[in-house]
Short mmCIF file of C-alpha atoms and ligand atoms in Angstrom, two decimals:
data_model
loop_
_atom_site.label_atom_id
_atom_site.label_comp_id
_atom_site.label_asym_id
_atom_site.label_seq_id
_atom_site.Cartn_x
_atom_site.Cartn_y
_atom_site.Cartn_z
CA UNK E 1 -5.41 -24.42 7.74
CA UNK E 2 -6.61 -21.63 5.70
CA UNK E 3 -10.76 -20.90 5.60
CA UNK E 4 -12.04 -18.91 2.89
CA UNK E 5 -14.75 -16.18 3.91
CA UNK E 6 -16.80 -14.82 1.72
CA UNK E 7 -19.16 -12.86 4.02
CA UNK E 8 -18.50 -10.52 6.38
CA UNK E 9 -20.44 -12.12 9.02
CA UNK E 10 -18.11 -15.00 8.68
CA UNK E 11 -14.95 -12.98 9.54
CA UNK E 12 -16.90 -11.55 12.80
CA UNK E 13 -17.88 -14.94 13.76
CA UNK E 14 -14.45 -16.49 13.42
CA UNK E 15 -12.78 -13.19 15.33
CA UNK E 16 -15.37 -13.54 17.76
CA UNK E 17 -14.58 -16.81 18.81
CA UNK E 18 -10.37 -16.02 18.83
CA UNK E 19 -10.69 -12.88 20.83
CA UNK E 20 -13.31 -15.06 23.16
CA UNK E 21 -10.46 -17.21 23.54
CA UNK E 22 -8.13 -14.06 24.53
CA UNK E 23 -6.32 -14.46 20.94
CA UNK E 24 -4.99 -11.55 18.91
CA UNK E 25 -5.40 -10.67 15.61
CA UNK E 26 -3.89 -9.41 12.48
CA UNK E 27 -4.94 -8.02 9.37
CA UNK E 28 -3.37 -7.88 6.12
CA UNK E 29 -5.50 -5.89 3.72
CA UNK E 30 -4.61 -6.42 0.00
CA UNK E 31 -6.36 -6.48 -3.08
CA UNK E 32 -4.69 -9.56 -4.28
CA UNK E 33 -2.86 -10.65 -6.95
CA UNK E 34 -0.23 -11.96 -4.32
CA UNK E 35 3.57 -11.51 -4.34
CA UNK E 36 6.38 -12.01 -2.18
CA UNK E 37 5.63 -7.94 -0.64
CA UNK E 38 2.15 -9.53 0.45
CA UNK E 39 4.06 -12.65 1.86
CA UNK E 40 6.85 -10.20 4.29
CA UNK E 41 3.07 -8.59 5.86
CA UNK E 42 1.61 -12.03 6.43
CA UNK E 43 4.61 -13.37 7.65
CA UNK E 44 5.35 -10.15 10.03
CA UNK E 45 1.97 -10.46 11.52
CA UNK E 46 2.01 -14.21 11.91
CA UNK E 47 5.34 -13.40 13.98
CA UNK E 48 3.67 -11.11 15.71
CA UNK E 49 -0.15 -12.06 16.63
CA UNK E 50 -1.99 -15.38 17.30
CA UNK E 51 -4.41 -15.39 13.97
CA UNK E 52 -4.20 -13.79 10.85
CA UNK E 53 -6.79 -12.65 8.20
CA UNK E 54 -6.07 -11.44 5.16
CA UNK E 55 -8.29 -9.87 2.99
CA UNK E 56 -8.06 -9.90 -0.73
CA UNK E 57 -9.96 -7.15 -2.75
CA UNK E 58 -10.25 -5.50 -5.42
CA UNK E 59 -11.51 -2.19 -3.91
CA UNK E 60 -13.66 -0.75 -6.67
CA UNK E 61 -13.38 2.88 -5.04
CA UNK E 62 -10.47 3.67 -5.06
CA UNK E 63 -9.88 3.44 -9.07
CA UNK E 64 -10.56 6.34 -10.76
CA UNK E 65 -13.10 6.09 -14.21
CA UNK E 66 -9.89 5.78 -16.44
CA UNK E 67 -7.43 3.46 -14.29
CA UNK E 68 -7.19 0.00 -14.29
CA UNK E 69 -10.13 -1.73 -12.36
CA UNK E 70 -11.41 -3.76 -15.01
CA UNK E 71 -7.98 -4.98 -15.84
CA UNK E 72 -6.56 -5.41 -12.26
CA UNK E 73 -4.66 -8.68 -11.72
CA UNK E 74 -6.60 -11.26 -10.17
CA UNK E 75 -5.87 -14.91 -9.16
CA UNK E 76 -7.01 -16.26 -6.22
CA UNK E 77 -6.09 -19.59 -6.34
CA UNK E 78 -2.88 -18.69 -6.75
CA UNK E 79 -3.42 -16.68 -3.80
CA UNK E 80 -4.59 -18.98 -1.52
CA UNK E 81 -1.45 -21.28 -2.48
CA UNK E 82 0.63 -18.27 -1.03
CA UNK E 83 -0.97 -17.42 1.96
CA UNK E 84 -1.16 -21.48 3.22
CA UNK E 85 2.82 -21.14 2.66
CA UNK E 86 2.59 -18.20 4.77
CA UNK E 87 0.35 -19.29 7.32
CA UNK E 88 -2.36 -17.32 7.01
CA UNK E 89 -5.67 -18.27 9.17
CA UNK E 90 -8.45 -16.70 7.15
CA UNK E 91 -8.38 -15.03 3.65
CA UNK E 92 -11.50 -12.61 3.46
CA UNK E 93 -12.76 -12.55 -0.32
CA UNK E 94 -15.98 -10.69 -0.43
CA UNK E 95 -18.24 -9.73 -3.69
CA UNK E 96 -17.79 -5.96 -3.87
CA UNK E 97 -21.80 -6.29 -3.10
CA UNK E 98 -20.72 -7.65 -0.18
CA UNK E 99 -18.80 -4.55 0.82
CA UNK E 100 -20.75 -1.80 -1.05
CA UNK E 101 -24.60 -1.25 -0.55
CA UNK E 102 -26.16 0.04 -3.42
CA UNK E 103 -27.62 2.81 -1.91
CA UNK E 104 -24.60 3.62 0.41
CA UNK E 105 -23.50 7.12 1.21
CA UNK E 106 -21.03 7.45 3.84
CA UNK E 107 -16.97 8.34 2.98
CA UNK E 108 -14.00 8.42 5.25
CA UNK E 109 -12.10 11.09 3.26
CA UNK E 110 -9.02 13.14 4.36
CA UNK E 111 -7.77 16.87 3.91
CA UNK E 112 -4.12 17.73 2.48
CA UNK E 113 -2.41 14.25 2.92
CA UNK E 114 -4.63 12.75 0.73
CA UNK E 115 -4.15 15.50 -2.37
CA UNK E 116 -0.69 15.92 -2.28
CA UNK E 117 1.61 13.50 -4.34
CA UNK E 118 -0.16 10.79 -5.41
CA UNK E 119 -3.52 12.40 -4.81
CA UNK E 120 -2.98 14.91 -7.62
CA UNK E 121 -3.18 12.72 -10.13
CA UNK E 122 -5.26 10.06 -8.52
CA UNK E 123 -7.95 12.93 -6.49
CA UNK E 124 -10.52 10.23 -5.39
CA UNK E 125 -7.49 7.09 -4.05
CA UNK E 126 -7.44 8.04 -0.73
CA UNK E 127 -10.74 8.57 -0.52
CA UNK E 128 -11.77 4.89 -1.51
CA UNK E 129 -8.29 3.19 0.79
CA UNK E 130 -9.68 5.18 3.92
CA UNK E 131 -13.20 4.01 3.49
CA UNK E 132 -12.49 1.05 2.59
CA UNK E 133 -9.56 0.28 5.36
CA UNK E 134 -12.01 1.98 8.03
CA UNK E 135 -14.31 -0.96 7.31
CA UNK E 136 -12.09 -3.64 7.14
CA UNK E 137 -10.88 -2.95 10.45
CA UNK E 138 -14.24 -2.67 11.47
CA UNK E 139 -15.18 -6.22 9.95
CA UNK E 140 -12.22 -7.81 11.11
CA UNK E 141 -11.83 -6.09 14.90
CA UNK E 142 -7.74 -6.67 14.81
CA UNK E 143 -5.52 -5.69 17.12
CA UNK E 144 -2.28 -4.97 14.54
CA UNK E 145 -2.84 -4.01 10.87
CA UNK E 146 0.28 -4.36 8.37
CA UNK E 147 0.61 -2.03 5.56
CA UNK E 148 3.90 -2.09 2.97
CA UNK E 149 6.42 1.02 3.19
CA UNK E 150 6.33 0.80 -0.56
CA UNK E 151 2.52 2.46 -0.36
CA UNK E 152 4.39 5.19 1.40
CA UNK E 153 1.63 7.64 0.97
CA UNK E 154 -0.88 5.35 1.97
CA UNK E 155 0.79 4.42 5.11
CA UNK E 156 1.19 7.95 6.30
CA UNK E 157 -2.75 8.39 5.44
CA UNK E 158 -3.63 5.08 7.51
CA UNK E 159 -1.57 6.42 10.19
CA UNK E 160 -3.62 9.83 10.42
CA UNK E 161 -6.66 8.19 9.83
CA UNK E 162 -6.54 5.57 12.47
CA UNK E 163 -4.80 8.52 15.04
CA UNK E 164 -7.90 11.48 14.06
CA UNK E 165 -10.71 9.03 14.35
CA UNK E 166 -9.06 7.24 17.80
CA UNK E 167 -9.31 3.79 16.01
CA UNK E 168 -8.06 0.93 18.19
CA UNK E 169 -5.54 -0.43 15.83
CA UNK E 170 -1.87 -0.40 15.95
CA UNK E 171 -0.85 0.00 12.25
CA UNK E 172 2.32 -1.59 11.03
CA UNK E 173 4.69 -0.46 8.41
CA UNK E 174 7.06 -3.14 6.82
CA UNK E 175 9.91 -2.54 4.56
CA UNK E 176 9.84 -2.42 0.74
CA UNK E 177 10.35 -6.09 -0.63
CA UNK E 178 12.35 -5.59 -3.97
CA UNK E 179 13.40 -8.34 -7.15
CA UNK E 180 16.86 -9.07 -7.14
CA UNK E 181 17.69 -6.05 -10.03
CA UNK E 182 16.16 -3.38 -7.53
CA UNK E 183 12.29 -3.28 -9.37
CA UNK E 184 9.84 -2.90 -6.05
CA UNK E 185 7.40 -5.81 -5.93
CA UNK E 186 4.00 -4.61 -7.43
CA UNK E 187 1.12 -6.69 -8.83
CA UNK E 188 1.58 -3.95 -11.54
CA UNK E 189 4.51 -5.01 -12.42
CA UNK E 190 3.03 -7.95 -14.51
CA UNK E 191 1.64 -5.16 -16.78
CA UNK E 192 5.20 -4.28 -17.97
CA UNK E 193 6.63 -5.86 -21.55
CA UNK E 194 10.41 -7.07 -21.79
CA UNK E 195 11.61 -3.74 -22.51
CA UNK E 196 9.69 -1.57 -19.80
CA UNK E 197 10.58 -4.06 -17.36
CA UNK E 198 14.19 -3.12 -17.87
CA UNK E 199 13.47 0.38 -17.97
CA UNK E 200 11.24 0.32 -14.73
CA UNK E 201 14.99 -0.10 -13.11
CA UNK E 202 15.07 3.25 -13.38
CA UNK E 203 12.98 4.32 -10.40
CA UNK E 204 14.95 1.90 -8.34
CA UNK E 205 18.30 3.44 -9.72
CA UNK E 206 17.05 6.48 -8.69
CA UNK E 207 16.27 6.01 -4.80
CA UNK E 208 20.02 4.50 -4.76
CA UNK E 209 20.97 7.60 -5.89
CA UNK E 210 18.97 9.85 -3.95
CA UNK E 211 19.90 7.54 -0.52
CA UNK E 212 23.72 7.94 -1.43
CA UNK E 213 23.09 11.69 -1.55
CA UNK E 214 21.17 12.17 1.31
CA UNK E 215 23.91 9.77 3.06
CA UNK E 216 26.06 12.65 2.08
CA UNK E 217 24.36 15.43 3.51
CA UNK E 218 23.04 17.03 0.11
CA UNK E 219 19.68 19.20 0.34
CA UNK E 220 16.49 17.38 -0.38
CA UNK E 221 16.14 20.00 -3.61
CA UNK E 222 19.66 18.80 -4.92
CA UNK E 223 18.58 14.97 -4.09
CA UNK E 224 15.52 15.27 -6.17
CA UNK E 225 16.82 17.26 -8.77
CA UNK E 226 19.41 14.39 -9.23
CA UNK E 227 16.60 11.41 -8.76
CA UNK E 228 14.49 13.33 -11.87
CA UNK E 229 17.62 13.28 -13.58
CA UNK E 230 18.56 9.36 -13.24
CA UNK E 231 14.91 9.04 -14.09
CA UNK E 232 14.81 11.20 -17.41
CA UNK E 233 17.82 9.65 -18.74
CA UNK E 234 15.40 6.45 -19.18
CA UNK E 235 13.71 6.91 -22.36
CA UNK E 236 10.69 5.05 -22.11
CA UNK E 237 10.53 6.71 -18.34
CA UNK E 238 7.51 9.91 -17.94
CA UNK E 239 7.80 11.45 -14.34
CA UNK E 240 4.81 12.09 -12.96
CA UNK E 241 6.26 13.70 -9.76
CA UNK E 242 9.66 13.09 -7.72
CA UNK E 243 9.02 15.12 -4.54
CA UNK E 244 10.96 15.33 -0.96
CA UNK E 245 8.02 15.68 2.29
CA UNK E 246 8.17 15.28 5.50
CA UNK E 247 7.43 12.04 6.02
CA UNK E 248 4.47 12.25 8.66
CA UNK E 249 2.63 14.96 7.74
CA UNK E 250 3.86 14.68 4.08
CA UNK E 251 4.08 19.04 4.03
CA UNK E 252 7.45 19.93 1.66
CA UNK E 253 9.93 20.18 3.45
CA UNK E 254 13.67 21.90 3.03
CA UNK E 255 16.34 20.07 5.38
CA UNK E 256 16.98 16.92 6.17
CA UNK E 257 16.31 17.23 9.97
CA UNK E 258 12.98 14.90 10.66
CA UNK E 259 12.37 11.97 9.06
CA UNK E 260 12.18 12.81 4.87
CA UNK E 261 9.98 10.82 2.21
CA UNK E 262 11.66 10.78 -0.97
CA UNK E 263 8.62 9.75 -3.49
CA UNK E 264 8.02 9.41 -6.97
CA UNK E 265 5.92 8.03 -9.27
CA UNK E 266 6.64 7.66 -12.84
CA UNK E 267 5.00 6.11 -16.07
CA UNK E 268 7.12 3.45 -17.96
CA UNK E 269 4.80 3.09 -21.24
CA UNK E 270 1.56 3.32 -19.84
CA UNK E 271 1.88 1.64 -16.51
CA UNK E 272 2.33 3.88 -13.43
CA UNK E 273 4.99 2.92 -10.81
CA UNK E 274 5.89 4.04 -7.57
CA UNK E 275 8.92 3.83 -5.02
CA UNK E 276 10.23 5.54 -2.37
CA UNK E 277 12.84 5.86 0.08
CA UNK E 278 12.87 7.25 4.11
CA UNK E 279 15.75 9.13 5.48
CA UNK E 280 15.93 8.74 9.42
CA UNK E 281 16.62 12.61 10.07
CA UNK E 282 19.07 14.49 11.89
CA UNK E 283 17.74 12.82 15.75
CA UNK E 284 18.18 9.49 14.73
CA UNK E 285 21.51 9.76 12.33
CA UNK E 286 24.20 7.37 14.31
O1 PAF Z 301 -2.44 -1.36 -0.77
C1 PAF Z 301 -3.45 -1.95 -1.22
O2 PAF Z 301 -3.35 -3.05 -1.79
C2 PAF Z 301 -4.83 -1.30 -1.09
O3 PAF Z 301 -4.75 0.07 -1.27
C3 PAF Z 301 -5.52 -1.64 0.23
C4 PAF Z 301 -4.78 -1.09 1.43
C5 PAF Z 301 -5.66 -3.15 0.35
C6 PAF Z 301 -6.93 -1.05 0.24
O4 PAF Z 301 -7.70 -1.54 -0.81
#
């Protein structure tokens, strides 16, 4: 059965009473607007802990003043449907007044990871998903927390996060979850018209090229030199950045020795999309 919460002491009440019963927990933060991506996390941490909350927000902070708060998808009905199919235990759907005292003046911010790639066009993100990630996992007390590789960015930050501030969390990375023509899954996506759905496949195109290059020992310059090209021959495509970095501290990088993040994001009209791929380095090659 699925309970909604709507209050944060709810969620610490129900945790309470699981970890009293020696229980573990896992949390799936989203902000909603649920797809099959969502559904892999749920169902990951469902395999892999006793209870699961997910929480389904619409983090004002970490929009900037000209992105797409206000127009964010939203349906949680619909989202409830998924995550009873999924076997969720608790959904989490505060007010943000619920999450955000008026008056409140404490950030969990980050240096370099947070304002390199995405972070150059977007300088306050990381800001906002570290804050408000910090206090989720302080709300819900779990013991795993399950993140999508398609956020690669955001992933790596989580990771640093949870490791500099000795959080006692294991965080979880899961594979990208992609439509059956390559697009990743993204509650953006709905934002997309006939046309720039089609040319979206451009960024998934791309990784498939940049993965067959990498499979065949090409420098990370040549790889994303060829991924910006794939990209640009898309018309209705803007790159915002394609960039190779190592994939843990996200620093450039200039071989293909540790593990590399490929990562771009790119505008198709005027809807920004991201994707990514992960090359295991030279240690783990087979
Ligand atoms: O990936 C997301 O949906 C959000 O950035 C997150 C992690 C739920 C924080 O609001």
């Amino acid at each position: 059965m699925l309970e909604i919460a709507t209050k944060i002491a709810q969620v610490r009440e129900r945790v309470k009473a699981w970890k009293k019963a020696g229980l573990t927990v896992g949390l799936v933060p989203t902000m909603g607007y649920l797809h099959e991506g969502h559904a892999s996390l749920v169902k990951r941490a469902k395999s892999e802990c006793d209870r699961v909350v997910v929480s389904d927000f619409v983090n004002p902070t970490q929009f900037g003043p000209n992105e797409d708060l206000e127009s964010y998808p939203r349906d949680f009905e619909r989202d409830c449907a998924l995550l009873k199919d999924c076997g969720a235990d608790l959904v989490f759907h505060p007010a943000p007044e619920e999450m955000y005292a008026p008056d409140r003046t404490t950030w969990v911010d980050m240096e370099r990871l947070s304002s390199v790639l995405c972070g150059k066009t977007r300088p306050i993100h990381f800001r906002g998903v570290c804050t408000v990630v910090n206090k989720l996992i302080n709300i819900a007390a779990p013991d795993r927390a399950y993140f999508g590789q398609k956020d690669a960015q955001q992933l790596a930050v989580i990771r640093r996060m949870v490791r500099d501030l000795n959080m006692d969390v294991v965080i979880v990375g899961c594979p990208i979850v992609r439509e059956e023509d390559g697009l990743a899954k993204s509650s953006r996506n709905t934002y997309l018209s006939a046309a720039e759905r089609q040319a979206a496949l451009c960024l998934s195109r791309a990784v498939r090229a940049g993965e067959r290059l990498a499979a065949a020992g090409a420098s990370p310059q040549d790889i994303v030199e060829d991924m910006k090209s794939v990209i640009q021959a898309e018309p209705m495509a803007r790159i915002d950045y394609v960039e190779a970095v190592d994939a843990v501290n996200l620093e450039p990088v200039t071989d293909l020795s540790g593990p590399v993040l490929f990562a771009m994001a790119v505008y198709i009209g005027r809807t920004r999309l991201i994707d990514n791929f992960i090359t295991k380095g030279a240690s783990h090659a087979a």
